mmCIF file of N, CA and C and ligand atoms in Angstrom:
data_model
loop_
_atom_site.group_PDB
_atom_site.id
_atom_site.type_symbol
_atom_site.label_atom_id
_atom_site.label_comp_id
_atom_site.label_asym_id
_atom_site.label_seq_id
_atom_site.Cartn_x
_atom_site.Cartn_y
_atom_site.Cartn_z
ATOM 1 N N MET A 8 66.809 141.499 -108.380
ATOM 2 C CA MET A 8 66.274 140.308 -109.054
ATOM 3 C C MET A 8 66.790 139.028 -108.398
ATOM 4 N N ASN A 9 68.027 139.050 -107.884
ATOM 5 C CA ASN A 9 68.591 137.861 -107.248
ATOM 6 C C ASN A 9 67.804 137.436 -106.022
ATOM 7 N N ASP A 10 67.127 138.393 -105.398
ATOM 8 C CA ASP A 10 66.376 138.097 -104.186
ATOM 9 C C ASP A 10 64.946 137.671 -104.481
ATOM 10 N N CYS A 11 64.608 137.542 -105.747
ATOM 11 C CA CYS A 11 63.214 137.258 -106.093
ATOM 12 C C CYS A 11 62.867 135.790 -105.798
ATOM 13 N N LEU A 12 61.857 135.601 -104.966
ATOM 14 C CA LEU A 12 61.437 134.255 -104.567
ATOM 15 C C LEU A 12 61.057 133.397 -105.772
ATOM 16 N N PHE A 13 60.282 133.959 -106.682
ATOM 17 C CA PHE A 13 59.820 133.132 -107.806
ATOM 18 C C PHE A 13 60.941 132.889 -108.819
ATOM 19 N N CYS A 14 61.895 133.805 -108.965
ATOM 20 C CA CYS A 14 63.076 133.500 -109.789
ATOM 21 C C CYS A 14 63.832 132.308 -109.194
ATOM 22 N N LYS A 15 63.908 132.264 -107.873
ATOM 23 C CA LYS A 15 64.594 131.140 -107.210
ATOM 24 C C LYS A 15 63.822 129.838 -107.411
ATOM 25 N N ILE A 16 62.507 129.900 -107.363
ATOM 26 C CA ILE A 16 61.690 128.697 -107.606
ATOM 27 C C ILE A 16 61.886 128.232 -109.047
ATOM 28 N N ILE A 17 61.886 129.151 -110.001
ATOM 29 C CA ILE A 17 62.091 128.786 -111.418
ATOM 30 C C ILE A 17 63.440 128.094 -111.586
ATOM 31 N N LYS A 18 64.461 128.603 -110.910
ATOM 32 C CA LYS A 18 65.815 128.031 -111.046
ATOM 33 C C LYS A 18 65.989 126.741 -110.241
ATOM 34 N N GLY A 19 64.988 126.406 -109.420
ATOM 35 C CA GLY A 19 65.084 125.200 -108.597
ATOM 36 C C GLY A 19 65.868 125.405 -107.317
ATOM 37 N N GLU A 20 66.198 126.648 -107.016
ATOM 38 C CA GLU A 20 66.950 126.930 -105.778
ATOM 39 C C GLU A 20 66.048 126.805 -104.548
ATOM 40 N N ILE A 21 64.751 126.979 -104.769
ATOM 41 C CA ILE A 21 63.743 126.724 -103.729
ATOM 42 C C ILE A 21 62.823 125.653 -104.302
ATOM 43 N N PRO A 22 62.595 124.561 -103.551
ATOM 44 C CA PRO A 22 61.782 123.475 -104.104
ATOM 45 C C PRO A 22 60.320 123.872 -104.289
ATOM 46 N N SER A 23 59.690 123.281 -105.282
ATOM 47 C CA SER A 23 58.266 123.508 -105.521
ATOM 48 C C SER A 23 57.692 122.256 -106.166
ATOM 49 N N THR A 24 56.381 122.151 -106.123
ATOM 50 C CA THR A 24 55.692 121.025 -106.765
ATOM 51 C C THR A 24 55.231 121.474 -108.139
ATOM 52 N N LYS A 25 55.933 120.981 -109.158
ATOM 53 C CA LYS A 25 55.663 121.426 -110.532
ATOM 54 C C LYS A 25 54.331 120.890 -111.041
ATOM 55 N N VAL A 26 53.591 121.780 -111.693
ATOM 56 C CA VAL A 26 52.332 121.404 -112.330
ATOM 57 C C VAL A 26 52.508 121.387 -113.852
ATOM 58 N N TYR A 27 53.332 122.293 -114.360
ATOM 59 C CA TYR A 27 53.510 122.451 -115.804
ATOM 60 C C TYR A 27 54.788 123.268 -116.035
ATOM 61 N N GLU A 28 55.459 122.961 -117.160
ATOM 62 C CA GLU A 28 56.634 123.767 -117.512
ATOM 63 C C GLU A 28 56.841 123.729 -119.011
ATOM 64 N N ASP A 29 57.194 124.856 -119.581
ATOM 65 C CA ASP A 29 57.678 124.893 -120.962
ATOM 66 C C ASP A 29 58.793 125.938 -121.029
ATOM 67 N N GLU A 30 59.147 126.332 -122.246
ATOM 68 C CA GLU A 30 60.284 127.252 -122.412
ATOM 69 C C GLU A 30 60.053 128.606 -121.738
ATOM 70 N N TYR A 31 58.775 128.995 -121.623
ATOM 71 C CA TYR A 31 58.448 130.359 -121.179
ATOM 72 C C TYR A 31 57.739 130.430 -119.828
ATOM 73 N N VAL A 32 57.164 129.315 -119.418
ATOM 74 C CA VAL A 32 56.239 129.306 -118.271
ATOM 75 C C VAL A 32 56.634 128.232 -117.275
ATOM 76 N N TYR A 33 56.514 128.553 -115.983
ATOM 77 C CA TYR A 33 56.636 127.541 -114.933
ATOM 78 C C TYR A 33 55.394 127.648 -114.061
ATOM 79 N N ALA A 34 54.808 126.512 -113.728
ATOM 80 C CA ALA A 34 53.616 126.490 -112.868
ATOM 81 C C ALA A 34 53.837 125.495 -111.748
ATOM 82 N N PHE A 35 53.415 125.882 -110.548
ATOM 83 C CA PHE A 35 53.654 125.055 -109.360
ATOM 84 C C PHE A 35 52.499 125.243 -108.386
ATOM 85 N N LEU A 36 52.365 124.303 -107.448
ATOM 86 C CA LEU A 36 51.284 124.412 -106.466
ATOM 87 C C LEU A 36 51.606 125.490 -105.446
ATOM 88 N N ASP A 37 50.572 126.281 -105.103
ATOM 89 C CA ASP A 37 50.738 127.322 -104.091
ATOM 90 C C ASP A 37 50.949 126.673 -102.721
ATOM 91 N N ILE A 38 51.857 127.260 -101.946
ATOM 92 C CA ILE A 38 52.195 126.714 -100.624
ATOM 93 C C ILE A 38 51.048 126.907 -99.623
ATOM 94 N N ALA A 39 50.162 127.859 -99.903
ATOM 95 C CA ALA A 39 49.015 128.142 -99.021
ATOM 96 C C ALA A 39 47.746 128.162 -99.878
ATOM 97 N N PRO A 40 47.288 126.972 -100.288
ATOM 98 C CA PRO A 40 46.198 126.917 -101.278
ATOM 99 C C PRO A 40 44.899 127.548 -100.792
ATOM 100 N N GLN A 41 44.287 128.317 -101.690
ATOM 101 C CA GLN A 41 43.010 128.979 -101.393
ATOM 102 C C GLN A 41 41.838 128.242 -102.035
ATOM 103 N N ALA A 42 42.110 127.113 -102.630
ATOM 104 C CA ALA A 42 41.084 126.259 -103.233
ATOM 105 C C ALA A 42 41.691 124.856 -103.311
ATOM 106 N N PRO A 43 40.860 123.820 -103.483
ATOM 107 C CA PRO A 43 41.410 122.457 -103.552
ATOM 108 C C PRO A 43 42.468 122.297 -104.650
ATOM 109 N N PHE A 44 42.315 123.036 -105.746
ATOM 110 C CA PHE A 44 43.407 123.115 -106.726
ATOM 111 C C PHE A 44 43.838 124.572 -106.823
ATOM 112 N N HIS A 45 45.105 124.848 -106.536
ATOM 113 C CA HIS A 45 45.621 126.220 -106.565
ATOM 114 C C HIS A 45 47.052 126.188 -107.086
ATOM 115 N N ALA A 46 47.192 126.528 -108.350
ATOM 116 C CA ALA A 46 48.515 126.616 -108.965
ATOM 117 C C ALA A 46 48.878 128.082 -109.178
ATOM 118 N N VAL A 47 50.171 128.328 -109.256
ATOM 119 C CA VAL A 47 50.711 129.658 -109.557
ATOM 120 C C VAL A 47 51.512 129.526 -110.848
ATOM 121 N N LEU A 48 51.193 130.373 -111.819
ATOM 122 C CA LEU A 48 51.926 130.363 -113.089
ATOM 123 C C LEU A 48 52.782 131.613 -113.184
ATOM 124 N N VAL A 49 54.049 131.426 -113.543
ATOM 125 C CA VAL A 49 54.968 132.560 -113.633
ATOM 126 C C VAL A 49 55.701 132.541 -114.976
ATOM 127 N N PRO A 50 56.008 133.725 -115.507
ATOM 128 C CA PRO A 50 56.879 133.768 -116.681
ATOM 129 C C PRO A 50 58.316 133.478 -116.258
ATOM 130 N N LYS A 51 59.054 132.791 -117.153
ATOM 131 C CA LYS A 51 60.452 132.478 -116.856
ATOM 132 C C LYS A 51 61.369 133.651 -117.188
ATOM 133 N N THR A 52 60.894 134.821 -116.905
ATOM 134 C CA THR A 52 61.705 136.032 -116.961
ATOM 135 C C THR A 52 61.146 136.929 -115.878
ATOM 136 N N HIS A 53 61.997 137.762 -115.306
ATOM 137 C CA HIS A 53 61.518 138.573 -114.191
ATOM 138 C C HIS A 53 60.736 139.779 -114.695
ATOM 139 N N ILE A 54 59.416 139.739 -114.497
ATOM 140 C CA ILE A 54 58.525 140.889 -114.721
ATOM 141 C C ILE A 54 57.913 141.170 -113.352
ATOM 142 N N ALA A 55 57.985 142.403 -112.874
ATOM 143 C CA ALA A 55 57.656 142.675 -111.475
ATOM 144 C C ALA A 55 56.171 142.506 -111.172
ATOM 145 N N SER A 56 55.321 142.937 -112.080
ATOM 146 C CA SER A 56 53.877 142.853 -111.795
ATOM 147 C C SER A 56 53.111 143.050 -113.096
ATOM 148 N N ALA A 57 51.778 142.949 -113.015
ATOM 149 C CA ALA A 57 50.938 143.173 -114.193
ATOM 150 C C ALA A 57 51.096 144.601 -114.719
ATOM 151 N N ALA A 58 51.487 145.514 -113.843
ATOM 152 C CA ALA A 58 51.695 146.901 -114.265
ATOM 153 C C ALA A 58 52.931 147.049 -115.150
ATOM 154 N N ASP A 59 53.738 146.005 -115.211
ATOM 155 C CA ASP A 59 54.977 146.049 -116.006
ATOM 156 C C ASP A 59 54.876 145.255 -117.304
ATOM 157 N N ILE A 60 53.675 144.784 -117.636
ATOM 158 C CA ILE A 60 53.479 144.111 -118.921
ATOM 159 C C ILE A 60 53.443 145.186 -120.008
ATOM 160 N N ASP A 61 54.255 145.004 -121.029
ATOM 161 C CA ASP A 61 54.278 145.962 -122.140
ATOM 162 C C ASP A 61 54.568 145.205 -123.442
ATOM 163 N N GLU A 62 54.775 145.957 -124.516
ATOM 164 C CA GLU A 62 54.961 145.316 -125.830
ATOM 165 C C GLU A 62 56.184 144.405 -125.862
ATOM 166 N N SER A 63 57.154 144.676 -125.004
ATOM 167 C CA SER A 63 58.385 143.885 -125.038
ATOM 168 C C SER A 63 58.223 142.516 -124.381
ATOM 169 N N ASN A 64 57.206 142.366 -123.518
ATOM 170 C CA ASN A 64 57.127 141.113 -122.747
ATOM 171 C C ASN A 64 55.727 140.489 -122.695
ATOM 172 N N SER A 65 54.746 141.077 -123.380
ATOM 173 C CA SER A 65 53.369 140.561 -123.285
ATOM 174 C C SER A 65 53.257 139.144 -123.855
ATOM 175 N N PHE A 66 54.207 138.757 -124.675
ATOM 176 C CA PHE A 66 54.266 137.397 -125.193
ATOM 177 C C PHE A 66 54.201 136.365 -124.059
ATOM 178 N N TYR A 67 54.871 136.651 -122.948
ATOM 179 C CA TYR A 67 54.879 135.711 -121.826
ATOM 180 C C TYR A 67 53.483 135.508 -121.253
ATOM 181 N N THR A 68 52.711 136.575 -121.198
ATOM 182 C CA THR A 68 51.359 136.446 -120.668
ATOM 183 C C THR A 68 50.499 135.610 -121.608
ATOM 184 N N ALA A 69 50.694 135.764 -122.905
ATOM 185 C CA ALA A 69 49.982 134.908 -123.862
ATOM 186 C C ALA A 69 50.357 133.443 -123.630
ATOM 187 N N LYS A 70 51.634 133.175 -123.418
ATOM 188 C CA LYS A 70 52.074 131.793 -123.186
ATOM 189 C C LYS A 70 51.493 131.260 -121.874
ATOM 190 N N ILE A 71 51.361 132.123 -120.869
ATOM 191 C CA ILE A 71 50.766 131.688 -119.601
ATOM 192 C C ILE A 71 49.312 131.281 -119.820
ATOM 193 N N TYR A 72 48.561 132.053 -120.611
ATOM 194 C CA TYR A 72 47.160 131.669 -120.857
ATOM 195 C C TYR A 72 47.066 130.411 -121.709
ATOM 196 N N GLU A 73 48.001 130.185 -122.589
ATOM 197 C CA GLU A 73 48.037 128.901 -123.305
ATOM 198 C C GLU A 73 48.262 127.764 -122.302
ATOM 199 N N ALA A 74 49.164 127.979 -121.357
ATOM 200 C CA ALA A 74 49.458 126.958 -120.341
ATOM 201 C C ALA A 74 48.237 126.704 -119.464
ATOM 202 N N ILE A 75 47.484 127.748 -119.148
ATOM 203 C CA ILE A 75 46.275 127.571 -118.330
ATOM 204 C C ILE A 75 45.309 126.609 -119.030
ATOM 205 N N GLY A 76 45.127 126.774 -120.319
ATOM 206 C CA GLY A 76 44.254 125.866 -121.057
ATOM 207 C C GLY A 76 44.742 124.432 -120.994
ATOM 208 N N LYS A 77 46.054 124.248 -121.120
ATOM 209 C CA LYS A 77 46.614 122.890 -121.058
ATOM 210 C C LYS A 77 46.440 122.279 -119.663
ATOM 211 N N ILE A 78 46.701 123.068 -118.636
ATOM 212 C CA ILE A 78 46.556 122.561 -117.260
ATOM 213 C C ILE A 78 45.092 122.231 -116.981
ATOM 214 N N ALA A 79 44.187 123.094 -117.415
ATOM 215 C CA ALA A 79 42.753 122.853 -117.180
ATOM 216 C C ALA A 79 42.327 121.528 -117.808
ATOM 217 N N LYS A 80 42.833 121.222 -118.977
ATOM 218 C CA LYS A 80 42.502 119.936 -119.621
ATOM 219 C C LYS A 80 43.153 118.781 -118.860
ATOM 220 N N ALA A 81 44.442 118.934 -118.541
ATOM 221 C CA ALA A 81 45.172 117.854 -117.871
ATOM 222 C C ALA A 81 44.594 117.554 -116.489
ATOM 223 N N GLU A 82 44.108 118.592 -115.809
ATOM 224 C CA GLU A 82 43.583 118.437 -114.449
ATOM 225 C C GLU A 82 42.063 118.254 -114.422
ATOM 226 N N ASN A 83 41.456 118.164 -115.609
ATOM 227 C CA ASN A 83 40.000 117.947 -115.714
ATOM 228 C C ASN A 83 39.201 119.013 -114.966
ATOM 229 N N LEU A 84 39.514 120.264 -115.251
ATOM 230 C CA LEU A 84 38.819 121.369 -114.578
ATOM 231 C C LEU A 84 37.612 121.831 -115.406
ATOM 232 N N GLU A 85 36.861 120.875 -115.928
ATOM 233 C CA GLU A 85 35.767 121.227 -116.834
ATOM 234 C C GLU A 85 34.639 121.967 -116.116
ATOM 235 N N LYS A 86 34.550 121.875 -114.793
ATOM 236 C CA LYS A 86 33.519 122.624 -114.061
ATOM 237 C C LYS A 86 33.844 124.106 -113.989
ATOM 238 N N GLY A 87 35.083 124.454 -114.283
ATOM 239 C CA GLY A 87 35.467 125.864 -114.296
ATOM 240 C C GLY A 87 36.632 126.161 -113.381
ATOM 241 N N PHE A 88 37.079 127.373 -113.467
ATOM 242 C CA PHE A 88 38.232 127.802 -112.668
ATOM 243 C C PHE A 88 38.275 129.323 -112.672
ATOM 244 N N ARG A 89 39.163 129.879 -111.879
ATOM 245 C CA ARG A 89 39.377 131.333 -111.862
ATOM 246 C C ARG A 89 40.860 131.618 -111.981
ATOM 247 N N VAL A 90 41.193 132.662 -112.751
ATOM 248 C CA VAL A 90 42.574 133.144 -112.874
ATOM 249 C C VAL A 90 42.624 134.524 -112.227
ATOM 250 N N VAL A 91 43.576 134.704 -111.316
ATOM 251 C CA VAL A 91 43.691 135.958 -110.562
ATOM 252 C C VAL A 91 45.127 136.458 -110.620
ATOM 253 N N THR A 92 45.268 137.749 -110.892
ATOM 254 C CA THR A 92 46.580 138.389 -110.784
ATOM 255 C C THR A 92 46.461 139.543 -109.808
ATOM 256 N N ASN A 93 47.091 139.415 -108.669
ATOM 257 C CA ASN A 93 47.133 140.517 -107.716
ATOM 258 C C ASN A 93 48.270 141.450 -108.112
ATOM 259 N N CYS A 94 47.989 142.744 -108.097
ATOM 260 C CA CYS A 94 48.993 143.717 -108.542
ATOM 261 C C CYS A 94 49.115 144.855 -107.543
ATOM 262 N N GLY A 95 50.313 145.018 -107.024
ATOM 263 C CA GLY A 95 50.585 146.157 -106.144
ATOM 264 C C GLY A 95 49.962 146.011 -104.764
ATOM 265 N N GLU A 96 50.116 147.059 -103.977
ATOM 266 C CA GLU A 96 49.709 147.022 -102.564
ATOM 267 C C GLU A 96 48.204 146.817 -102.413
ATOM 268 N N ASP A 97 47.402 147.630 -103.088
ATOM 269 C CA ASP A 97 45.949 147.488 -102.952
ATOM 270 C C ASP A 97 45.445 146.197 -103.590
ATOM 271 N N GLY A 98 46.176 145.685 -104.562
ATOM 272 C CA GLY A 98 45.789 144.427 -105.197
ATOM 273 C C GLY A 98 46.180 143.200 -104.393
ATOM 274 N N GLY A 99 46.924 143.410 -103.308
ATOM 275 C CA GLY A 99 47.294 142.291 -102.446
ATOM 276 C C GLY A 99 48.472 141.467 -102.948
ATOM 277 N N GLN A 100 49.297 142.059 -103.810
ATOM 278 C CA GLN A 100 50.467 141.321 -104.309
ATOM 279 C C GLN A 100 51.532 141.225 -103.217
ATOM 280 N N THR A 101 51.995 140.006 -102.952
ATOM 281 C CA THR A 101 53.016 139.822 -101.903
ATOM 282 C C THR A 101 54.361 139.366 -102.458
ATOM 283 N N VAL A 102 54.378 138.884 -103.696
ATOM 284 C CA VAL A 102 55.645 138.472 -104.323
ATOM 285 C C VAL A 102 55.823 139.303 -105.594
ATOM 286 N N GLY A 103 56.972 139.968 -105.706
ATOM 287 C CA GLY A 103 57.195 140.930 -106.787
ATOM 288 C C GLY A 103 57.698 140.321 -108.078
ATOM 289 N N HIS A 104 57.050 139.254 -108.511
ATOM 290 C CA HIS A 104 57.327 138.615 -109.807
ATOM 291 C C HIS A 104 55.952 138.249 -110.364
ATOM 292 N N LEU A 105 55.608 138.795 -111.514
ATOM 293 C CA LEU A 105 54.289 138.571 -112.111
ATOM 294 C C LEU A 105 53.856 137.113 -111.978
ATOM 295 N N HIS A 106 52.636 136.920 -111.495
ATOM 296 C CA HIS A 106 52.123 135.550 -111.387
ATOM 297 C C HIS A 106 50.616 135.539 -111.512
ATOM 298 N N PHE A 107 50.119 134.390 -111.930
ATOM 299 C CA PHE A 107 48.688 134.188 -112.154
ATOM 300 C C PHE A 107 48.257 133.001 -111.298
ATOM 301 N N HIS A 108 47.309 133.245 -110.401
ATOM 302 C CA HIS A 108 46.749 132.160 -109.594
ATOM 303 C C HIS A 108 45.704 131.430 -110.434
ATOM 304 N N LEU A 109 45.757 130.123 -110.433
ATOM 305 C CA LEU A 109 44.736 129.299 -111.082
ATOM 306 C C LEU A 109 44.041 128.496 -109.986
ATOM 307 N N LEU A 110 42.786 128.885 -109.733
ATOM 308 C CA LEU A 110 42.022 128.324 -108.607
ATOM 309 C C LEU A 110 40.867 127.487 -109.143
ATOM 310 N N ALA A 111 40.654 126.315 -108.524
ATOM 311 C CA ALA A 111 39.581 125.448 -109.019
ATOM 312 C C ALA A 111 39.207 124.411 -107.971
ATOM 313 N N ARG A 112 38.162 123.663 -108.328
ATOM 314 C CA ARG A 112 37.608 122.534 -107.564
ATOM 315 C C ARG A 112 36.828 122.983 -106.338
ATOM 316 N N ARG A 113 36.344 124.225 -106.347
ATOM 317 C CA ARG A 113 35.287 124.645 -105.419
ATOM 318 C C ARG A 113 34.570 125.812 -106.073
ATOM 319 N N TYR A 114 33.328 126.116 -105.586
ATOM 320 C CA TYR A 114 32.631 127.283 -106.102
ATOM 321 C C TYR A 114 33.336 128.537 -105.589
ATOM 322 N N LEU A 115 33.653 129.450 -106.498
ATOM 323 C CA LEU A 115 34.400 130.662 -106.140
ATOM 324 C C LEU A 115 33.451 131.857 -106.143
ATOM 325 N N GLN A 116 33.299 132.477 -104.989
ATOM 326 C CA GLN A 116 32.395 133.620 -104.839
ATOM 327 C C GLN A 116 32.817 134.783 -105.736
ATOM 328 N N TRP A 117 31.833 135.576 -106.152
ATOM 329 C CA TRP A 117 32.103 136.807 -106.879
ATOM 330 C C TRP A 117 31.143 137.876 -106.394
ATOM 331 N N PRO A 118 31.565 139.105 -106.121
ATOM 332 C CA PRO A 118 32.946 139.589 -106.234
ATOM 333 C C PRO A 118 33.806 139.120 -105.065
ATOM 334 N N PRO A 119 35.140 139.110 -105.283
ATOM 335 C CA PRO A 119 36.048 138.756 -104.189
ATOM 336 C C PRO A 119 36.072 139.873 -103.152
ATOM 337 N N GLY A 120 36.578 139.558 -101.982
ATOM 338 C CA GLY A 120 36.629 140.554 -100.899
ATOM 339 C C GLY A 120 37.669 141.621 -101.121
HETATM 340 P P1 5GP B 205 50.335 137.074 -104.191
HETATM 341 O O1 5GP B 205 49.938 137.211 -102.755
HETATM 342 O O2 5GP B 205 51.562 137.900 -104.511
HETATM 343 O O3 5GP B 205 49.221 137.300 -105.171
HETATM 344 O O4 5GP B 205 50.715 135.545 -104.396
HETATM 345 C C1 5GP B 205 51.876 134.989 -103.915
HETATM 346 C C2 5GP B 205 51.570 133.541 -103.656
HETATM 347 O O5 5GP B 205 52.779 132.845 -103.518
HETATM 348 C C3 5GP B 205 50.764 133.300 -102.382
HETATM 349 O O6 5GP B 205 49.539 132.659 -102.714
HETATM 350 C C4 5GP B 205 51.671 132.424 -101.541
HETATM 351 O O7 5GP B 205 50.973 131.421 -100.825
HETATM 352 C C5 5GP B 205 52.602 131.832 -102.568
HETATM 353 N N1 5GP B 205 53.917 131.520 -102.044
HETATM 354 C C6 5GP B 205 54.714 132.323 -101.286
HETATM 355 N N2 5GP B 205 55.873 131.720 -101.012
HETATM 356 C C7 5GP B 205 55.819 130.504 -101.626
HETATM 357 C C8 5GP B 205 56.739 129.400 -101.697
HETATM 358 O O8 5GP B 205 57.851 129.423 -101.163
HETATM 359 N N3 5GP B 205 56.339 128.308 -102.404
HETATM 360 C C9 5GP B 205 55.117 128.255 -103.021
HETATM 361 N N4 5GP B 205 54.824 127.125 -103.683
HETATM 362 N N5 5GP B 205 54.233 129.278 -102.980
HETATM 363 C C10 5GP B 205 54.583 130.374 -102.279
HETATM 364 ZN ZN1 ZN B 206 61.646 137.153 -110.347
#
């Protein structure tokens, strides 16, 4: 857990551009944006991936979706947005701390590649 990149970002040990923060959630701009607006939302507790969400920690995911609504209003994303969680090797997850990509301000193709 000490080596977790997103735990370090939450603690401020690695700098990030904050988009939103509360007791349970931290959101920051992605370093390699895939859309004109691309934030990453993480729970302020180490959960490895979406496969590790269970009854003991699903509260954090609820708080993340509450935060998404607040960010969408604050950032005027009324045209829409996409929330993506990559999980595991086939899902393309590269950082082992549960996170939700919030992508907006361009038309997003469906299905993704
Ligand atoms: P994943 O590929 O696991 O779904 O998403 C990880 C995301 O974290 C990627 O979009 C990547 O650009 C972003 N990322 C990786 N390292 C850093 C960093 O040091 N700072 C920020 N702001 N984003 C990062
Ligand atoms: Zn972590």
